[in-house]
Coordinates of N, CA and C in Angstrom, one line a residue:
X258 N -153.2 89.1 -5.7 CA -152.0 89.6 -6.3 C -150.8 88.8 -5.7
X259 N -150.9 87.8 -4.3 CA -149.8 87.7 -3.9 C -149.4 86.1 -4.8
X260 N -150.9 85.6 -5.0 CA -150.6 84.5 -5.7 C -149.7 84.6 -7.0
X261 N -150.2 85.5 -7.7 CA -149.6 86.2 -8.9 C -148.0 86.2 -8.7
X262 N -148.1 86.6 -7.6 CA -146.2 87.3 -7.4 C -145.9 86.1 -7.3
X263 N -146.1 84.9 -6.8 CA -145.2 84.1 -5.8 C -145.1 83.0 -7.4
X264 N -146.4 83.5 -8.3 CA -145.8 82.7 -10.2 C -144.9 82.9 -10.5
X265 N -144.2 84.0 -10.6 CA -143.0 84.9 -10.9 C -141.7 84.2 -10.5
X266 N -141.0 83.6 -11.5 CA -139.4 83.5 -11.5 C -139.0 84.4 -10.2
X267 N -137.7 83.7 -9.8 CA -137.1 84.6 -8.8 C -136.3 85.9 -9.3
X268 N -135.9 85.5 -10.8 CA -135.1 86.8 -11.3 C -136.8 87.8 -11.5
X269 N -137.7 87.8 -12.2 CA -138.7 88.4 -12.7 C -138.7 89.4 -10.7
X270 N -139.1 88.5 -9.8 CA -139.1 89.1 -9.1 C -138.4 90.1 -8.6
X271 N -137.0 89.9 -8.3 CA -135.9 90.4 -8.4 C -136.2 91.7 -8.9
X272 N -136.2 91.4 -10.5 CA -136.1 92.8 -11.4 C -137.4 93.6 -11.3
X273 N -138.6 92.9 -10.4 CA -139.8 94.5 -10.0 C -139.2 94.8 -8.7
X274 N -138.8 94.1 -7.4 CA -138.0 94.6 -6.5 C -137.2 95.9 -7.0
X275 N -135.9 95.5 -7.6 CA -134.8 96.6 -7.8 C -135.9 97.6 -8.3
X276 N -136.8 97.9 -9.6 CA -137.3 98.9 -10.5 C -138.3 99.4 -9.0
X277 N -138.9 98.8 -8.1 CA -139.3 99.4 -7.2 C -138.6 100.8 -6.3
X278 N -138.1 99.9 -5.8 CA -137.0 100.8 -4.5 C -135.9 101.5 -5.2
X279 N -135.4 101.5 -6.7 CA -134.9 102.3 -7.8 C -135.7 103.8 -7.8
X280 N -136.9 103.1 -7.9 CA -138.0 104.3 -8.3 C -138.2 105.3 -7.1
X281 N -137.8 104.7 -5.7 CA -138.1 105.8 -4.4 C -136.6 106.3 -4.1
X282 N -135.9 106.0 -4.7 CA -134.4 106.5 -4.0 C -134.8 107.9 -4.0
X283 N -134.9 108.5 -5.2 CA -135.0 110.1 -5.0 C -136.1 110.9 -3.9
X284 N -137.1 110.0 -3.7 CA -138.5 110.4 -2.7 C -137.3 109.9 -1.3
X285 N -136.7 109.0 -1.5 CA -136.0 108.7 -0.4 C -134.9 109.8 0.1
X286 N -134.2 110.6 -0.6 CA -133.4 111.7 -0.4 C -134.1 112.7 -0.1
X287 N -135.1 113.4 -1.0 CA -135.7 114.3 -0.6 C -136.8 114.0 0.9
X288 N -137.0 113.3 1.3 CA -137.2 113.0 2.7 C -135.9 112.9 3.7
X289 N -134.9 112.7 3.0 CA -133.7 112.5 4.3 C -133.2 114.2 4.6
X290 N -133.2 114.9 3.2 CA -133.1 116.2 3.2 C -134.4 117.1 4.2
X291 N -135.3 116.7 4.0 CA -136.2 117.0 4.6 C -136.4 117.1 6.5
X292 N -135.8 115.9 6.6 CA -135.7 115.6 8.2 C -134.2 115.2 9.1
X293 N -133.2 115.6 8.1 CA -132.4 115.2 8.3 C -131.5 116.2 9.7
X294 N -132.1 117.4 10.2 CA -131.4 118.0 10.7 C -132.4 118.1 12.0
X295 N -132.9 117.7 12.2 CA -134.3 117.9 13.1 C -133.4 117.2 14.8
X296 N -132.6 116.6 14.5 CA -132.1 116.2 15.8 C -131.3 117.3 16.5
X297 N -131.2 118.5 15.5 CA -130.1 119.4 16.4 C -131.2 120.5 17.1
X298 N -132.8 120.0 17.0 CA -133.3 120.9 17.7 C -134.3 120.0 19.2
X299 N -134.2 121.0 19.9 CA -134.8 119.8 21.3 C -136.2 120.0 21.2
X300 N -136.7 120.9 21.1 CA -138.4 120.5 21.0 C -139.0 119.6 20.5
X301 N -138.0 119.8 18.5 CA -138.6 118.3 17.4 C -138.2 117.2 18.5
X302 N -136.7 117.4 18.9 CA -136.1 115.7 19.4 C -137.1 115.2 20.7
X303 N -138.0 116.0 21.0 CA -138.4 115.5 22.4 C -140.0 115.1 21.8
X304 N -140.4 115.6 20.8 CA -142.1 115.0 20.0 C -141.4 113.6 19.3
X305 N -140.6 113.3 19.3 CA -140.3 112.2 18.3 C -140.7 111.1 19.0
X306 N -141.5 110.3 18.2 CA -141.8 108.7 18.9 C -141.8 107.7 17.8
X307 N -141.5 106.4 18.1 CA -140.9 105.5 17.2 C -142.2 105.5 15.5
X308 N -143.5 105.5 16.6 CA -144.6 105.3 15.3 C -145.0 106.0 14.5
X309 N -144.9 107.4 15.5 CA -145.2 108.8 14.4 C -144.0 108.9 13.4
X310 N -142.3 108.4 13.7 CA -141.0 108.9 12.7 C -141.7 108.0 11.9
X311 N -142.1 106.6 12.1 CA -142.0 105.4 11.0 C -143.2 106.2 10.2
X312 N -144.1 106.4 10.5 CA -145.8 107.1 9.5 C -145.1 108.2 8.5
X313 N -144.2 109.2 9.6 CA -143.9 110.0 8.9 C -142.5 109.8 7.6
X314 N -142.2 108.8 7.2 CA -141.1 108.7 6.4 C -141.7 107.9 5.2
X315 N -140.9 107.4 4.2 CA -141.5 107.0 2.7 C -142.4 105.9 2.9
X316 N -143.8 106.1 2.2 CA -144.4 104.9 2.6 C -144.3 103.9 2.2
X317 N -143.7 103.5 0.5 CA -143.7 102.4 -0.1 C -142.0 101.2 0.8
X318 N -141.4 102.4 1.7 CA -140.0 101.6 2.4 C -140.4 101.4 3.3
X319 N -141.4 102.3 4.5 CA -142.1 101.6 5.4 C -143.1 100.1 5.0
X320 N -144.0 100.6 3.8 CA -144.5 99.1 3.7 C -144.1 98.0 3.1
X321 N -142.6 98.1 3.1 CA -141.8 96.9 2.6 C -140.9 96.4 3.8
X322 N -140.8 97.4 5.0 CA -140.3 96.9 6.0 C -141.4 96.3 7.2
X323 N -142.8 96.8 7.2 CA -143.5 96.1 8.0 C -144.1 95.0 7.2
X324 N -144.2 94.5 6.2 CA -144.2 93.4 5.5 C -143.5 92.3 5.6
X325 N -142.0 93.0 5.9 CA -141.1 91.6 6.4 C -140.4 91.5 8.1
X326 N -141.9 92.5 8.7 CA -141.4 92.4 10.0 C -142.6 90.8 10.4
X327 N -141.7 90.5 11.4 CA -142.9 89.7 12.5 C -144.5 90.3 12.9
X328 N -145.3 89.6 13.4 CA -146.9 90.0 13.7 C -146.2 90.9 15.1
X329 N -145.4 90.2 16.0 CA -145.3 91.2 17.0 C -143.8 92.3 17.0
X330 N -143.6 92.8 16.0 CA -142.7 93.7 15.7 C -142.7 94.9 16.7
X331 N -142.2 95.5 16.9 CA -142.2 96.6 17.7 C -141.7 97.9 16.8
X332 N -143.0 99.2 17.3 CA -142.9 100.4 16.6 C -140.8 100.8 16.6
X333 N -140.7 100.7 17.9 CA -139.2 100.4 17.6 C -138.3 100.1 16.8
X334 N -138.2 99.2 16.2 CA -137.8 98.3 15.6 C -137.9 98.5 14.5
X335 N -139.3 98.9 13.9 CA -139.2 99.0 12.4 C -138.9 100.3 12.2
X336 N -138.6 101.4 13.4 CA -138.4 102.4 13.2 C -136.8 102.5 12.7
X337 N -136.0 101.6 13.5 CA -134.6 101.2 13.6 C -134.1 100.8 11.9
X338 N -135.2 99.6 11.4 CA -134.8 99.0 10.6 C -135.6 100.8 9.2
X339 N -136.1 101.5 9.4 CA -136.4 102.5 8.4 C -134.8 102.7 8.4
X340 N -134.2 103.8 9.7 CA -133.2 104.4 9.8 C -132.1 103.8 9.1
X341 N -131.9 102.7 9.5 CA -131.3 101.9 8.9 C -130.8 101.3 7.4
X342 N -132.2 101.8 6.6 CA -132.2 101.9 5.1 C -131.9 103.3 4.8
X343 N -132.5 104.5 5.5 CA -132.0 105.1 4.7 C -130.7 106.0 5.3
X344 N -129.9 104.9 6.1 CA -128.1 106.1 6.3 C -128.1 104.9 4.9
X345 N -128.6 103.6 4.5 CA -127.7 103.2 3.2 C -128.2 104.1 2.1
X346 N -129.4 104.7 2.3 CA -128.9 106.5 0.7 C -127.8 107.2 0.9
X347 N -128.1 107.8 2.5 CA -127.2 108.8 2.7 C -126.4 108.7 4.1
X348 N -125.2 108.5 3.7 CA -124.5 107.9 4.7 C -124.2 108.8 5.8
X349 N -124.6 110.0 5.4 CA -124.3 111.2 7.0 C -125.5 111.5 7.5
X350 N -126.8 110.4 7.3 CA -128.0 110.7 7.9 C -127.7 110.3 9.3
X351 N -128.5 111.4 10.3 CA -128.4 111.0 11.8 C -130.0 111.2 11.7
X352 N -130.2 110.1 12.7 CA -131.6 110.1 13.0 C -131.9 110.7 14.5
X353 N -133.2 111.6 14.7 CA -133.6 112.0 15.6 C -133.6 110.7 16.7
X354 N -134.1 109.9 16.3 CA -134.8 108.7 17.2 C -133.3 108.1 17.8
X355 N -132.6 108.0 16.4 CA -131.2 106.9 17.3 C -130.3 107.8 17.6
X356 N -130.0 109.0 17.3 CA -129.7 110.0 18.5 C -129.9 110.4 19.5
X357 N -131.9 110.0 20.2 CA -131.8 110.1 21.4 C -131.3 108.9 22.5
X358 N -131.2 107.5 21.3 CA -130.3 106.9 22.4 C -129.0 106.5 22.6
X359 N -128.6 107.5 22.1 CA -126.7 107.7 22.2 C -127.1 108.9 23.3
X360 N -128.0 110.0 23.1 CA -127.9 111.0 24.2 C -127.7 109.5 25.7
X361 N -128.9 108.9 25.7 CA -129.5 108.7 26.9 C -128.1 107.4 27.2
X362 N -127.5 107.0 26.2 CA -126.3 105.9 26.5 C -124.7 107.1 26.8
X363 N -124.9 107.7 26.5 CA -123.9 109.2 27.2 C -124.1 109.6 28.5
X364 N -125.6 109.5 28.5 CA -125.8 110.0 30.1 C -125.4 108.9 31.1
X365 N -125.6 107.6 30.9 CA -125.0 106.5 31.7 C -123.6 106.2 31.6
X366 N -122.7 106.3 30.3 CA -121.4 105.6 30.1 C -120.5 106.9 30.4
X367 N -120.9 108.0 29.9 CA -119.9 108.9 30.0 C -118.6 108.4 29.0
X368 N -119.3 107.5 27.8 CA -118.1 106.6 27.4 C -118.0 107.4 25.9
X369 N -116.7 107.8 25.4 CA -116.4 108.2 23.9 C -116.6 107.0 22.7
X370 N -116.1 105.9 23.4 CA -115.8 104.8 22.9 C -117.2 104.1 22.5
X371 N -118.4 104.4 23.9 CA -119.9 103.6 23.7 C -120.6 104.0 22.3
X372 N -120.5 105.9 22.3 CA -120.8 106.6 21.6 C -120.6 106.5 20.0
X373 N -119.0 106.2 19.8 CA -118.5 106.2 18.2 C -118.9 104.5 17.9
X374 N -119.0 103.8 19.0 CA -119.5 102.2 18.3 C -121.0 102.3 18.2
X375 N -121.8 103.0 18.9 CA -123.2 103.2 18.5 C -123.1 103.9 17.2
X376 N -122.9 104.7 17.0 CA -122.6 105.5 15.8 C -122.0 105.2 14.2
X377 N -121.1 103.9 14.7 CA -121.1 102.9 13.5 C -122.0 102.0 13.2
X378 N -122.9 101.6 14.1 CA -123.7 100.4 14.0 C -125.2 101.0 13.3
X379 N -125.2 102.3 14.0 CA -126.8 103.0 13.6 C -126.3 104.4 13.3
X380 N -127.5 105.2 12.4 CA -126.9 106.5 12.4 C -127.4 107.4 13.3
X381 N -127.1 107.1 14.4 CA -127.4 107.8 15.4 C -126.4 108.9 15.7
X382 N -125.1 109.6 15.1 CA -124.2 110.2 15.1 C -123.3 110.0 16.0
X383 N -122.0 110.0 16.1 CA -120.8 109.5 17.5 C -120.6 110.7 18.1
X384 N -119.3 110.3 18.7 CA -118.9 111.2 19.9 C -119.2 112.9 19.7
X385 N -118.2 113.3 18.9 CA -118.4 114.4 18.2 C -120.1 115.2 17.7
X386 N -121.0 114.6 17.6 CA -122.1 114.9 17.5 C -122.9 115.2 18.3
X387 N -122.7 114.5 19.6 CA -123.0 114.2 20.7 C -122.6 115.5 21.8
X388 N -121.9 115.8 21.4 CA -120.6 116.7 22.4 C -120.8 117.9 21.3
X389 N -120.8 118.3 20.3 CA -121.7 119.3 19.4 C -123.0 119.7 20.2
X390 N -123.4 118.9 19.8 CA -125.0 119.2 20.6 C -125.4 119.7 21.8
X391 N -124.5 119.2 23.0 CA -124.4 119.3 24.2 C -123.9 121.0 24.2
X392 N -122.8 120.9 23.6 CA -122.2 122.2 23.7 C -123.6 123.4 23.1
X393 N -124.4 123.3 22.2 CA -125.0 123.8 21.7 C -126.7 124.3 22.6
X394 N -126.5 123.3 23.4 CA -127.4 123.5 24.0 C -127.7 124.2 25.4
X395 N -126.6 124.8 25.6 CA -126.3 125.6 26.5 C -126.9 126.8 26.6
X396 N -127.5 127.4 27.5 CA -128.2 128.7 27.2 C -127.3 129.6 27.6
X397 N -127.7 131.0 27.2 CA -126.9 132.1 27.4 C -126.7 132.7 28.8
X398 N -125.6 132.7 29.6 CA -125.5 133.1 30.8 C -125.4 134.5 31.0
X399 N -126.4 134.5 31.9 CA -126.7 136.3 32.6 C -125.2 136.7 33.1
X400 N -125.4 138.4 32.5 CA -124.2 138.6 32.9 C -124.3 139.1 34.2
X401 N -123.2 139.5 35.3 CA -123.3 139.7 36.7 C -123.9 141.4 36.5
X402 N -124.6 141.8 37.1 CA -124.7 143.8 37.4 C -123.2 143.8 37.9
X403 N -122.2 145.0 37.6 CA -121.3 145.6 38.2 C -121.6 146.4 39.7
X404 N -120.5 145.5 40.6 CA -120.5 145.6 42.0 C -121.5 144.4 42.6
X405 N -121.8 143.3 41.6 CA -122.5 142.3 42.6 C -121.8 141.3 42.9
X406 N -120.3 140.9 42.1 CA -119.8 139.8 43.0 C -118.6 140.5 43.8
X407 N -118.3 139.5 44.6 CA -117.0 139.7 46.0 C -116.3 138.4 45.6
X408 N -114.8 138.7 45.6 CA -113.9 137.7 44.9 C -112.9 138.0 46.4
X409 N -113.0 136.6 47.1 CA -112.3 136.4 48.5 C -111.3 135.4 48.2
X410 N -110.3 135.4 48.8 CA -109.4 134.4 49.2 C -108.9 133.4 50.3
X411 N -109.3 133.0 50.2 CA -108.8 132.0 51.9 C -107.2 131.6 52.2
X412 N -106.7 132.5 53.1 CA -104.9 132.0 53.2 C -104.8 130.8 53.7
X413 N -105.6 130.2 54.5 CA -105.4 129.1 55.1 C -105.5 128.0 54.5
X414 N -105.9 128.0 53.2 CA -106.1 126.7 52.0 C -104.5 125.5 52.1
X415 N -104.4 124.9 52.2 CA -103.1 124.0 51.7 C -103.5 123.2 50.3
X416 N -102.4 123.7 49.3 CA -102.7 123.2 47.9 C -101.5 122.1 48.0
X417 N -100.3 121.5 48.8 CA -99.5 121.1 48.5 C -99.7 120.4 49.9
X418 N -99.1 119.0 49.8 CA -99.2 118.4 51.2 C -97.7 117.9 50.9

């Protein structure tokens, strides 16, 4: 078959390319819809690994991306370059995978700034997503029994020097 293809005009080629990846856009939505919210939960975000997301997403875009990866590609990587095609369907796609590494680039920079430039580059979601999440994942605080706290004052504090 490959011989066959490589007979083919470059437009001929072209025009089964486009009628290809034309034909998965909709399989391609209905999978972004499918998995598209999975990063606001920590259980899914902590089962996620680069080879199982890539298995688990459209196979004819996965086997058009490990096709034009290198022999030593990394599950990484083509997982990056999946995510990567499909925020171009849907551009408010955030991916579990590249939102864990704005979490884990938050946990080092403490930076707003690291966060919304990761977030342009990949759809890993920016600051605001990030700081959503966090807020969200707070658990519910016990409330005190009445008569168990003692609220003291210290006079001897200096607040003013």
């Amino acid at each position: 078959m490959d011989a066959g293809v490589k007979k083919l005009p470059v437009e001929d080629r072209m025009l089964i390319t486009s009628a290809i990846f034309n034909s998965e856009k909709e399989n391609v939505k209905s999978d972004i819809a499918s998995c598209s919210q999975t990063y606001k939960h920590l259980p899914v975000l902590l089962q996620v690994t680069p080879h199982g997301w890539v298995q688990a997403r459209n196979s004819v875009l996965t086997c058009a991306i490990k096709s034009l990866c290198h022999e030593n590609a990394k599950p990484f990587e083509q997982a990056v370059a999946t995510d990567q095609l499909y925020s171009l369907v849907s551009p408010s796609f955030v991916s579990p995978l590249l939102f864990a590494t704005n979490l884990l680039a938050y946990s080092v920079t403490r930076s707003k700034l690291a966060l919304n430039i990761n977030g342009k580059l990949h759809p890993a979601g920016g600051h605001n997503t990030v700081m959503n999440w966090l807020n969200n994942l707070t658990m519910t605080v016990p409330e005190f029994p009445p008569g168990d706290l003692l609220t003291a004052i210290d006079n001897d504090q200096v607040l003013i020097k």
